[in-house]
């Protein structure tokens, strides 16, 4: 049974109270901090980058979960200097060299994760199953916070869990990203997800971050 984990999406954070926010996350035993990196090419938006990751590591011991929404990530993984215990995800659609990118993350001693857009079939993972510790299933099209869940991605979570289990990869985790609201999280949990990117739809919805985390934990099995 994989552990149910929460990864707040730091692009949704209020920077005016950032130190307090990190303290709350530590008190609430948040498992990962999700960092969205967008290059304006793979997705049209720009967000967080290498300096943000470096500074965050100085401020907290919570491991990072770096989501690279950038083209040809294999050339830029070093810039993030991934650490053991951290996740780094690369999109299958963003490179012709998915295996190389995943192997590079492993070389740093970090945990490789393959990210898939909603329309990307699971079979792109067929020959990289030994190279991953997790699959990131986008439940919206990547690029912006505050979007609506694409309903057919719920079935994709179920299919992905079955795909991994039947091939002997029950240890590989499934992270979900996009409109992980309290209501949707419950459905994602039932479908087989176990890491939840919590953005404007849950943890950052309203003032009481600690209460939101508690509420989300209740929806994903306590
Ligand atoms: C994109 C981001 C967004 C977002 C998640 O990769 O991770 O999906 O911050 O939060 P929501 O969808 O709840 O705004
Ligand atoms: Zn993300």
PDB file of C-alpha atoms and ligand atoms in Angstrom:
ATOM      1  CA  UNK A   1       0.000   0.000   0.000  1.00  0.00           C
ATOM      2  CA  UNK A   2       1.574   3.277  -1.113  1.00  0.00           C
ATOM      3  CA  UNK A   3       1.582   6.225   1.264  1.00  0.00           C
ATOM      4  CA  UNK A   4      -0.899   9.014   0.543  1.00  0.00           C
ATOM      5  CA  UNK A   5       1.065  12.244   0.144  1.00  0.00           C
ATOM      6  CA  UNK A   6       0.402  15.922  -0.461  1.00  0.00           C
ATOM      7  CA  UNK A   7       2.581  18.222  -2.570  1.00  0.00           C
ATOM      8  CA  UNK A   8       1.395  21.858  -2.395  1.00  0.00           C
ATOM      9  CA  UNK A   9       1.957  23.746  -5.653  1.00  0.00           C
ATOM     10  CA  UNK A  10       4.299  26.616  -4.761  1.00  0.00           C
ATOM     11  CA  UNK A  11       3.255  28.720  -7.745  1.00  0.00           C
ATOM     12  CA  UNK A  12      -0.004  29.268  -5.834  1.00  0.00           C
ATOM     13  CA  UNK A  13       1.706  30.496  -2.619  1.00  0.00           C
ATOM     14  CA  UNK A  14       1.284  33.939  -1.093  1.00  0.00           C
ATOM     15  CA  UNK A  15       4.838  35.310  -0.919  1.00  0.00           C
ATOM     16  CA  UNK A  16       3.958  37.942   1.682  1.00  0.00           C
ATOM     17  CA  UNK A  17       3.694  35.219   4.326  1.00  0.00           C
ATOM     18  CA  UNK A  18       6.073  32.692   2.832  1.00  0.00           C
ATOM     19  CA  UNK A  19       8.082  31.837   5.984  1.00  0.00           C
ATOM     20  CA  UNK A  20       4.870  31.170   7.941  1.00  0.00           C
ATOM     21  CA  UNK A  21       3.592  29.027   5.105  1.00  0.00           C
ATOM     22  CA  UNK A  22       6.681  26.810   5.203  1.00  0.00           C
ATOM     23  CA  UNK A  23       6.340  26.519   8.994  1.00  0.00           C
ATOM     24  CA  UNK A  24       2.740  25.369   8.564  1.00  0.00           C
ATOM     25  CA  UNK A  25       3.808  22.816   5.950  1.00  0.00           C
ATOM     26  CA  UNK A  26       6.471  21.457   8.304  1.00  0.00           C
ATOM     27  CA  UNK A  27       4.011  21.246  11.212  1.00  0.00           C
ATOM     28  CA  UNK A  28       1.495  19.500   8.984  1.00  0.00           C
ATOM     29  CA  UNK A  29       4.150  17.036   7.791  1.00  0.00           C
ATOM     30  CA  UNK A  30       3.744  17.904   4.127  1.00  0.00           C
ATOM     31  CA  UNK A  31       5.633  15.317   2.076  1.00  0.00           C
ATOM     32  CA  UNK A  32       6.820  17.355  -0.949  1.00  0.00           C
ATOM     33  CA  UNK A  33       6.818  20.917  -2.270  1.00  0.00           C
ATOM     34  CA  UNK A  34       5.695  20.913  -5.912  1.00  0.00           C
ATOM     35  CA  UNK A  35       7.644  23.378  -8.069  1.00  0.00           C
ATOM     36  CA  UNK A  36       6.247  24.176 -11.517  1.00  0.00           C
ATOM     37  CA  UNK A  37       8.939  25.105 -13.995  1.00  0.00           C
ATOM     38  CA  UNK A  38       7.586  26.441 -17.310  1.00  0.00           C
ATOM     39  CA  UNK A  39       9.770  27.648 -20.181  1.00  0.00           C
ATOM     40  CA  UNK A  40       7.287  29.559 -22.357  1.00  0.00           C
ATOM     41  CA  UNK A  41       7.831  26.955 -25.116  1.00  0.00           C
ATOM     42  CA  UNK A  42       6.584  23.560 -23.952  1.00  0.00           C
ATOM     43  CA  UNK A  43       3.831  25.523 -22.237  1.00  0.00           C
ATOM     44  CA  UNK A  44       3.190  29.196 -22.951  1.00  0.00           C
ATOM     45  CA  UNK A  45       3.544  30.386 -19.373  1.00  0.00           C
ATOM     46  CA  UNK A  46       6.652  31.195 -17.285  1.00  0.00           C
ATOM     47  CA  UNK A  47       6.887  30.271 -13.626  1.00  0.00           C
ATOM     48  CA  UNK A  48       9.519  29.160 -11.125  1.00  0.00           C
ATOM     49  CA  UNK A  49      13.152  28.242 -11.783  1.00  0.00           C
ATOM     50  CA  UNK A  50      16.550  27.248 -10.481  1.00  0.00           C
ATOM     51  CA  UNK A  51      17.021  30.154  -8.037  1.00  0.00           C
ATOM     52  CA  UNK A  52      13.667  29.494  -6.436  1.00  0.00           C
ATOM     53  CA  UNK A  53      14.595  25.838  -5.861  1.00  0.00           C
ATOM     54  CA  UNK A  54      17.983  26.787  -4.395  1.00  0.00           C
ATOM     55  CA  UNK A  55      16.484  29.314  -1.973  1.00  0.00           C
ATOM     56  CA  UNK A  56      13.705  26.978  -0.944  1.00  0.00           C
ATOM     57  CA  UNK A  57      16.224  24.277  -0.023  1.00  0.00           C
ATOM     58  CA  UNK A  58      17.903  26.805   2.309  1.00  0.00           C
ATOM     59  CA  UNK A  59      14.589  27.535   4.011  1.00  0.00           C
ATOM     60  CA  UNK A  60      13.145  24.057   4.594  1.00  0.00           C
ATOM     61  CA  UNK A  61      14.050  20.385   4.689  1.00  0.00           C
ATOM     62  CA  UNK A  62      10.826  19.348   2.936  1.00  0.00           C
ATOM     63  CA  UNK A  63      11.948  17.618  -0.269  1.00  0.00           C
ATOM     64  CA  UNK A  64      11.168  19.271  -3.594  1.00  0.00           C
ATOM     65  CA  UNK A  65       9.057  17.752  -6.347  1.00  0.00           C
ATOM     66  CA  UNK A  66      10.284  19.629  -9.425  1.00  0.00           C
ATOM     67  CA  UNK A  67       7.872  19.475 -12.370  1.00  0.00           C
ATOM     68  CA  UNK A  68       9.792  20.385 -15.526  1.00  0.00           C
ATOM     69  CA  UNK A  69       7.388  21.656 -18.173  1.00  0.00           C
ATOM     70  CA  UNK A  70      10.277  22.494 -20.497  1.00  0.00           C
ATOM     71  CA  UNK A  71      11.462  21.205 -23.863  1.00  0.00           C
ATOM     72  CA  UNK A  72      14.455  18.837 -23.981  1.00  0.00           C
ATOM     73  CA  UNK A  73      14.774  18.707 -20.177  1.00  0.00           C
ATOM     74  CA  UNK A  74      17.755  16.343 -20.437  1.00  0.00           C
ATOM     75  CA  UNK A  75      20.026  19.359 -21.104  1.00  0.00           C
ATOM     76  CA  UNK A  76      18.875  21.342 -18.076  1.00  0.00           C
ATOM     77  CA  UNK A  77      18.456  18.800 -15.275  1.00  0.00           C
ATOM     78  CA  UNK A  78      21.958  19.628 -13.939  1.00  0.00           C
ATOM     79  CA  UNK A  79      20.940  23.262 -13.496  1.00  0.00           C
ATOM     80  CA  UNK A  80      18.494  22.118 -10.792  1.00  0.00           C
ATOM     81  CA  UNK A  81      21.112  19.965  -9.010  1.00  0.00           C
ATOM     82  CA  UNK A  82      18.519  17.383  -7.893  1.00  0.00           C
ATOM     83  CA  UNK A  83      19.111  15.887  -4.464  1.00  0.00           C
ATOM     84  CA  UNK A  84      18.466  12.416  -3.057  1.00  0.00           C
ATOM     85  CA  UNK A  85      14.897  12.238  -1.756  1.00  0.00           C
ATOM     86  CA  UNK A  86      13.643  14.816  -4.258  1.00  0.00           C
ATOM     87  CA  UNK A  87      11.423  14.046  -7.229  1.00  0.00           C
ATOM     88  CA  UNK A  88      12.046  15.506 -10.679  1.00  0.00           C
ATOM     89  CA  UNK A  89       9.465  14.954 -13.418  1.00  0.00           C
ATOM     90  CA  UNK A  90      10.004  15.292 -17.157  1.00  0.00           C
ATOM     91  CA  UNK A  91       7.277  15.238 -19.793  1.00  0.00           C
ATOM     92  CA  UNK A  92       7.245  12.384 -22.321  1.00  0.00           C
ATOM     93  CA  UNK A  93       5.978  14.911 -24.904  1.00  0.00           C
ATOM     94  CA  UNK A  94       8.865  17.309 -24.319  1.00  0.00           C
ATOM     95  CA  UNK A  95      11.760  15.122 -25.427  1.00  0.00           C
ATOM     96  CA  UNK A  96      12.758  12.457 -27.953  1.00  0.00           C
ATOM     97  CA  UNK A  97      15.055  11.121 -25.251  1.00  0.00           C
ATOM     98  CA  UNK A  98      12.808  10.312 -22.319  1.00  0.00           C
ATOM     99  CA  UNK A  99      15.015   7.481 -21.067  1.00  0.00           C
ATOM    100  CA  UNK A 100      18.101   9.695 -21.130  1.00  0.00           C
ATOM    101  CA  UNK A 101      16.324  12.400 -19.133  1.00  0.00           C
ATOM    102  CA  UNK A 102      15.044   9.922 -16.525  1.00  0.00           C
ATOM    103  CA  UNK A 103      18.442   8.233 -16.219  1.00  0.00           C
ATOM    104  CA  UNK A 104      20.079  11.602 -15.658  1.00  0.00           C
ATOM    105  CA  UNK A 105      17.774  12.298 -12.703  1.00  0.00           C
ATOM    106  CA  UNK A 106      18.668   8.884 -11.255  1.00  0.00           C
ATOM    107  CA  UNK A 107      22.391   9.700 -11.701  1.00  0.00           C
ATOM    108  CA  UNK A 108      21.932  12.553  -9.231  1.00  0.00           C
ATOM    109  CA  UNK A 109      20.472  10.084  -6.726  1.00  0.00           C
ATOM    110  CA  UNK A 110      17.063  11.777  -7.060  1.00  0.00           C
ATOM    111  CA  UNK A 111      13.749  10.129  -7.903  1.00  0.00           C
ATOM    112  CA  UNK A 112      12.720  10.181 -11.591  1.00  0.00           C
ATOM    113  CA  UNK A 113       9.078  10.735 -12.519  1.00  0.00           C
ATOM    114  CA  UNK A 114       7.591  10.586 -16.039  1.00  0.00           C
ATOM    115  CA  UNK A 115       4.880  13.185 -16.668  1.00  0.00           C
ATOM    116  CA  UNK A 116       2.069  12.642 -19.167  1.00  0.00           C
ATOM    117  CA  UNK A 117      -0.374  15.178 -20.608  1.00  0.00           C
ATOM    118  CA  UNK A 118      -4.051  14.150 -20.572  1.00  0.00           C
ATOM    119  CA  UNK A 119      -3.999  12.892 -24.205  1.00  0.00           C
ATOM    120  CA  UNK A 120      -0.735  10.945 -23.970  1.00  0.00           C
ATOM    121  CA  UNK A 121      -1.221   7.165 -23.826  1.00  0.00           C
ATOM    122  CA  UNK A 122       0.296   5.092 -21.033  1.00  0.00           C
ATOM    123  CA  UNK A 123       2.255   2.893 -23.432  1.00  0.00           C
ATOM    124  CA  UNK A 124       4.961   5.557 -23.808  1.00  0.00           C
ATOM    125  CA  UNK A 125       6.104   4.134 -20.450  1.00  0.00           C
ATOM    126  CA  UNK A 126       6.508   0.561 -21.768  1.00  0.00           C
ATOM    127  CA  UNK A 127      10.296   0.686 -21.984  1.00  0.00           C
ATOM    128  CA  UNK A 128      11.111   3.088 -19.151  1.00  0.00           C
ATOM    129  CA  UNK A 129       9.388   1.325 -16.263  1.00  0.00           C
ATOM    130  CA  UNK A 130      12.721   0.506 -14.645  1.00  0.00           C
ATOM    131  CA  UNK A 131      13.760   4.145 -14.940  1.00  0.00           C
ATOM    132  CA  UNK A 132      10.905   5.673 -12.917  1.00  0.00           C
ATOM    133  CA  UNK A 133       9.783   5.896  -9.302  1.00  0.00           C
ATOM    134  CA  UNK A 134       6.516   7.643 -10.218  1.00  0.00           C
ATOM    135  CA  UNK A 135       4.179   8.692 -13.014  1.00  0.00           C
ATOM    136  CA  UNK A 136       2.724  12.207 -13.011  1.00  0.00           C
ATOM    137  CA  UNK A 137      -0.695  12.216 -14.634  1.00  0.00           C
ATOM    138  CA  UNK A 138      -1.810  15.692 -15.666  1.00  0.00           C
ATOM    139  CA  UNK A 139      -5.514  16.011 -14.933  1.00  0.00           C
ATOM    140  CA  UNK A 140      -5.666  19.366 -16.757  1.00  0.00           C
ATOM    141  CA  UNK A 141      -3.562  20.480 -19.721  1.00  0.00           C
ATOM    142  CA  UNK A 142      -0.370  21.910 -18.211  1.00  0.00           C
ATOM    143  CA  UNK A 143       0.406  25.612 -18.132  1.00  0.00           C
ATOM    144  CA  UNK A 144      -1.958  27.385 -15.768  1.00  0.00           C
ATOM    145  CA  UNK A 145      -3.395  27.044 -12.293  1.00  0.00           C
ATOM    146  CA  UNK A 146      -7.137  27.297 -11.771  1.00  0.00           C
ATOM    147  CA  UNK A 147      -8.339  25.068 -14.637  1.00  0.00           C
ATOM    148  CA  UNK A 148     -11.152  22.495 -14.586  1.00  0.00           C
ATOM    149  CA  UNK A 149     -10.559  18.760 -14.323  1.00  0.00           C
ATOM    150  CA  UNK A 150     -10.614  16.845 -17.603  1.00  0.00           C
ATOM    151  CA  UNK A 151     -13.046  14.079 -16.589  1.00  0.00           C
ATOM    152  CA  UNK A 152     -11.562  11.239 -18.640  1.00  0.00           C
ATOM    153  CA  UNK A 153      -8.291  11.580 -16.707  1.00  0.00           C
ATOM    154  CA  UNK A 154     -10.014   9.838 -13.769  1.00  0.00           C
ATOM    155  CA  UNK A 155     -10.257   6.665 -15.836  1.00  0.00           C
ATOM    156  CA  UNK A 156      -6.639   7.170 -16.860  1.00  0.00           C
ATOM    157  CA  UNK A 157      -5.609   7.033 -13.178  1.00  0.00           C
ATOM    158  CA  UNK A 158      -7.410   3.688 -12.796  1.00  0.00           C
ATOM    159  CA  UNK A 159      -5.842   2.423 -16.036  1.00  0.00           C
ATOM    160  CA  UNK A 160      -2.381   3.596 -14.968  1.00  0.00           C
ATOM    161  CA  UNK A 161      -2.594   1.862 -11.570  1.00  0.00           C
ATOM    162  CA  UNK A 162      -3.642  -1.358 -13.301  1.00  0.00           C
ATOM    163  CA  UNK A 163      -0.981  -0.939 -16.011  1.00  0.00           C
ATOM    164  CA  UNK A 164       1.745  -0.626 -13.359  1.00  0.00           C
ATOM    165  CA  UNK A 165       0.445  -3.378 -11.058  1.00  0.00           C
ATOM    166  CA  UNK A 166      -0.005  -5.978 -13.792  1.00  0.00           C
ATOM    167  CA  UNK A 167       3.571  -5.416 -14.967  1.00  0.00           C
ATOM    168  CA  UNK A 168       5.055  -5.839 -11.493  1.00  0.00           C
ATOM    169  CA  UNK A 169       5.528  -2.112 -10.772  1.00  0.00           C
ATOM    170  CA  UNK A 170       3.247  -1.731  -7.753  1.00  0.00           C
ATOM    171  CA  UNK A 171       5.951   0.338  -6.052  1.00  0.00           C
ATOM    172  CA  UNK A 172       5.705   3.057  -8.728  1.00  0.00           C
ATOM    173  CA  UNK A 173       3.688   5.983  -7.384  1.00  0.00           C
ATOM    174  CA  UNK A 174       1.014   7.994  -9.198  1.00  0.00           C
ATOM    175  CA  UNK A 175       0.959  11.752  -8.781  1.00  0.00           C
ATOM    176  CA  UNK A 176      -2.016  13.788  -9.992  1.00  0.00           C
ATOM    177  CA  UNK A 177      -1.726  17.446 -10.984  1.00  0.00           C
ATOM    178  CA  UNK A 178      -4.491  19.862 -11.910  1.00  0.00           C
ATOM    179  CA  UNK A 179      -7.740  20.821 -10.173  1.00  0.00           C
ATOM    180  CA  UNK A 180      -7.100  18.492  -7.242  1.00  0.00           C
ATOM    181  CA  UNK A 181     -10.035  19.929  -5.311  1.00  0.00           C
ATOM    182  CA  UNK A 182     -11.372  18.262  -2.160  1.00  0.00           C
ATOM    183  CA  UNK A 183     -14.117  16.593  -4.177  1.00  0.00           C
ATOM    184  CA  UNK A 184     -11.836  15.546  -7.043  1.00  0.00           C
ATOM    185  CA  UNK A 185      -9.123  14.292  -4.671  1.00  0.00           C
ATOM    186  CA  UNK A 186     -11.540  11.733  -3.272  1.00  0.00           C
ATOM    187  CA  UNK A 187     -12.233  10.428  -6.785  1.00  0.00           C
ATOM    188  CA  UNK A 188      -8.517  10.407  -7.637  1.00  0.00           C
ATOM    189  CA  UNK A 189      -7.790   8.472  -4.445  1.00  0.00           C
ATOM    190  CA  UNK A 190     -10.478   5.926  -5.323  1.00  0.00           C
ATOM    191  CA  UNK A 191      -8.956   5.600  -8.799  1.00  0.00           C
ATOM    192  CA  UNK A 192      -5.492   4.819  -7.401  1.00  0.00           C
ATOM    193  CA  UNK A 193      -3.531   8.070  -7.108  1.00  0.00           C
ATOM    194  CA  UNK A 194      -1.247   8.540  -4.092  1.00  0.00           C
ATOM    195  CA  UNK A 195       0.522  11.921  -4.495  1.00  0.00           C
ATOM    196  CA  UNK A 196      -1.702  15.002  -4.839  1.00  0.00           C
ATOM    197  CA  UNK A 197      -0.527  18.352  -6.194  1.00  0.00           C
ATOM    198  CA  UNK A 198      -2.536  20.774  -4.114  1.00  0.00           C
ATOM    199  CA  UNK A 199      -3.013  24.203  -5.647  1.00  0.00           C
ATOM    200  CA  UNK A 200      -5.681  26.864  -5.832  1.00  0.00           C
ATOM    201  CA  UNK A 201      -8.426  24.194  -5.698  1.00  0.00           C
ATOM    202  CA  UNK A 202      -7.588  22.938  -2.193  1.00  0.00           C
ATOM    203  CA  UNK A 203      -4.657  23.905   0.052  1.00  0.00           C
ATOM    204  CA  UNK A 204      -4.484  27.495  -1.259  1.00  0.00           C
ATOM    205  CA  UNK A 205      -8.249  27.990  -1.376  1.00  0.00           C
ATOM    206  CA  UNK A 206      -8.920  30.548   1.405  1.00  0.00           C
ATOM    207  CA  UNK A 207      -6.851  31.606   4.408  1.00  0.00           C
ATOM    208  CA  UNK A 208      -6.629  28.570   6.670  1.00  0.00           C
ATOM    209  CA  UNK A 209      -3.900  26.479   5.068  1.00  0.00           C
ATOM    210  CA  UNK A 210      -3.601  24.017   7.998  1.00  0.00           C
ATOM    211  CA  UNK A 211      -7.356  23.358   7.964  1.00  0.00           C
ATOM    212  CA  UNK A 212      -7.251  22.835   4.205  1.00  0.00           C
ATOM    213  CA  UNK A 213      -4.467  20.277   4.545  1.00  0.00           C
ATOM    214  CA  UNK A 214      -6.479  18.429   7.205  1.00  0.00           C
ATOM    215  CA  UNK A 215      -9.546  18.478   4.999  1.00  0.00           C
ATOM    216  CA  UNK A 216      -7.581  17.156   2.019  1.00  0.00           C
ATOM    217  CA  UNK A 217      -6.038  14.359   4.114  1.00  0.00           C
ATOM    218  CA  UNK A 218      -9.542  13.283   5.133  1.00  0.00           C
ATOM    219  CA  UNK A 219     -10.468  12.934   1.446  1.00  0.00           C
ATOM    220  CA  UNK A 220      -7.465  10.733   0.657  1.00  0.00           C
ATOM    221  CA  UNK A 221      -7.931   8.129   3.331  1.00  0.00           C
ATOM    222  CA  UNK A 222      -7.046  10.100   6.473  1.00  0.00           C
TER     223      UNK A 222
HETATM  224  C1  LIG B   1       0.529  22.961 -13.210  1.00  0.00           C
HETATM  225  C2  LIG B   1       0.243  23.285 -11.768  1.00  0.00           C
HETATM  226  C3  LIG B   1      -1.200  23.531 -11.626  1.00  0.00           C
HETATM  227  C4  LIG B   1      -1.691  24.106 -10.345  1.00  0.00           C
HETATM  228  C5  LIG B   1      -2.440  23.113  -9.574  1.00  0.00           C
HETATM  229  O1  LIG B   1       1.394  21.934 -13.379  1.00  0.00           O
HETATM  230  O2  LIG B   1       0.766  22.379 -10.847  1.00  0.00           O
HETATM  231  O3  LIG B   1      -1.846  22.374 -11.958  1.00  0.00           O
HETATM  232  O4  LIG B   1      -0.777  24.764  -9.594  1.00  0.00           O
HETATM  233  O5  LIG B   1      -3.412  23.715  -8.846  1.00  0.00           O
HETATM  234  P1  LIG B   1      -4.918  24.038  -9.282  1.00  0.00           P
HETATM  235  O6  LIG B   1      -5.226  23.315 -10.555  1.00  0.00           O
HETATM  236  O7  LIG B   1      -5.697  23.593  -8.118  1.00  0.00           O
HETATM  237  O8  LIG B   1      -4.936  25.527  -9.462  1.00  0.00           O
HETATM  238 ZN1  LIG B   2       2.808  20.775 -11.719  1.00  0.00          ZN
END
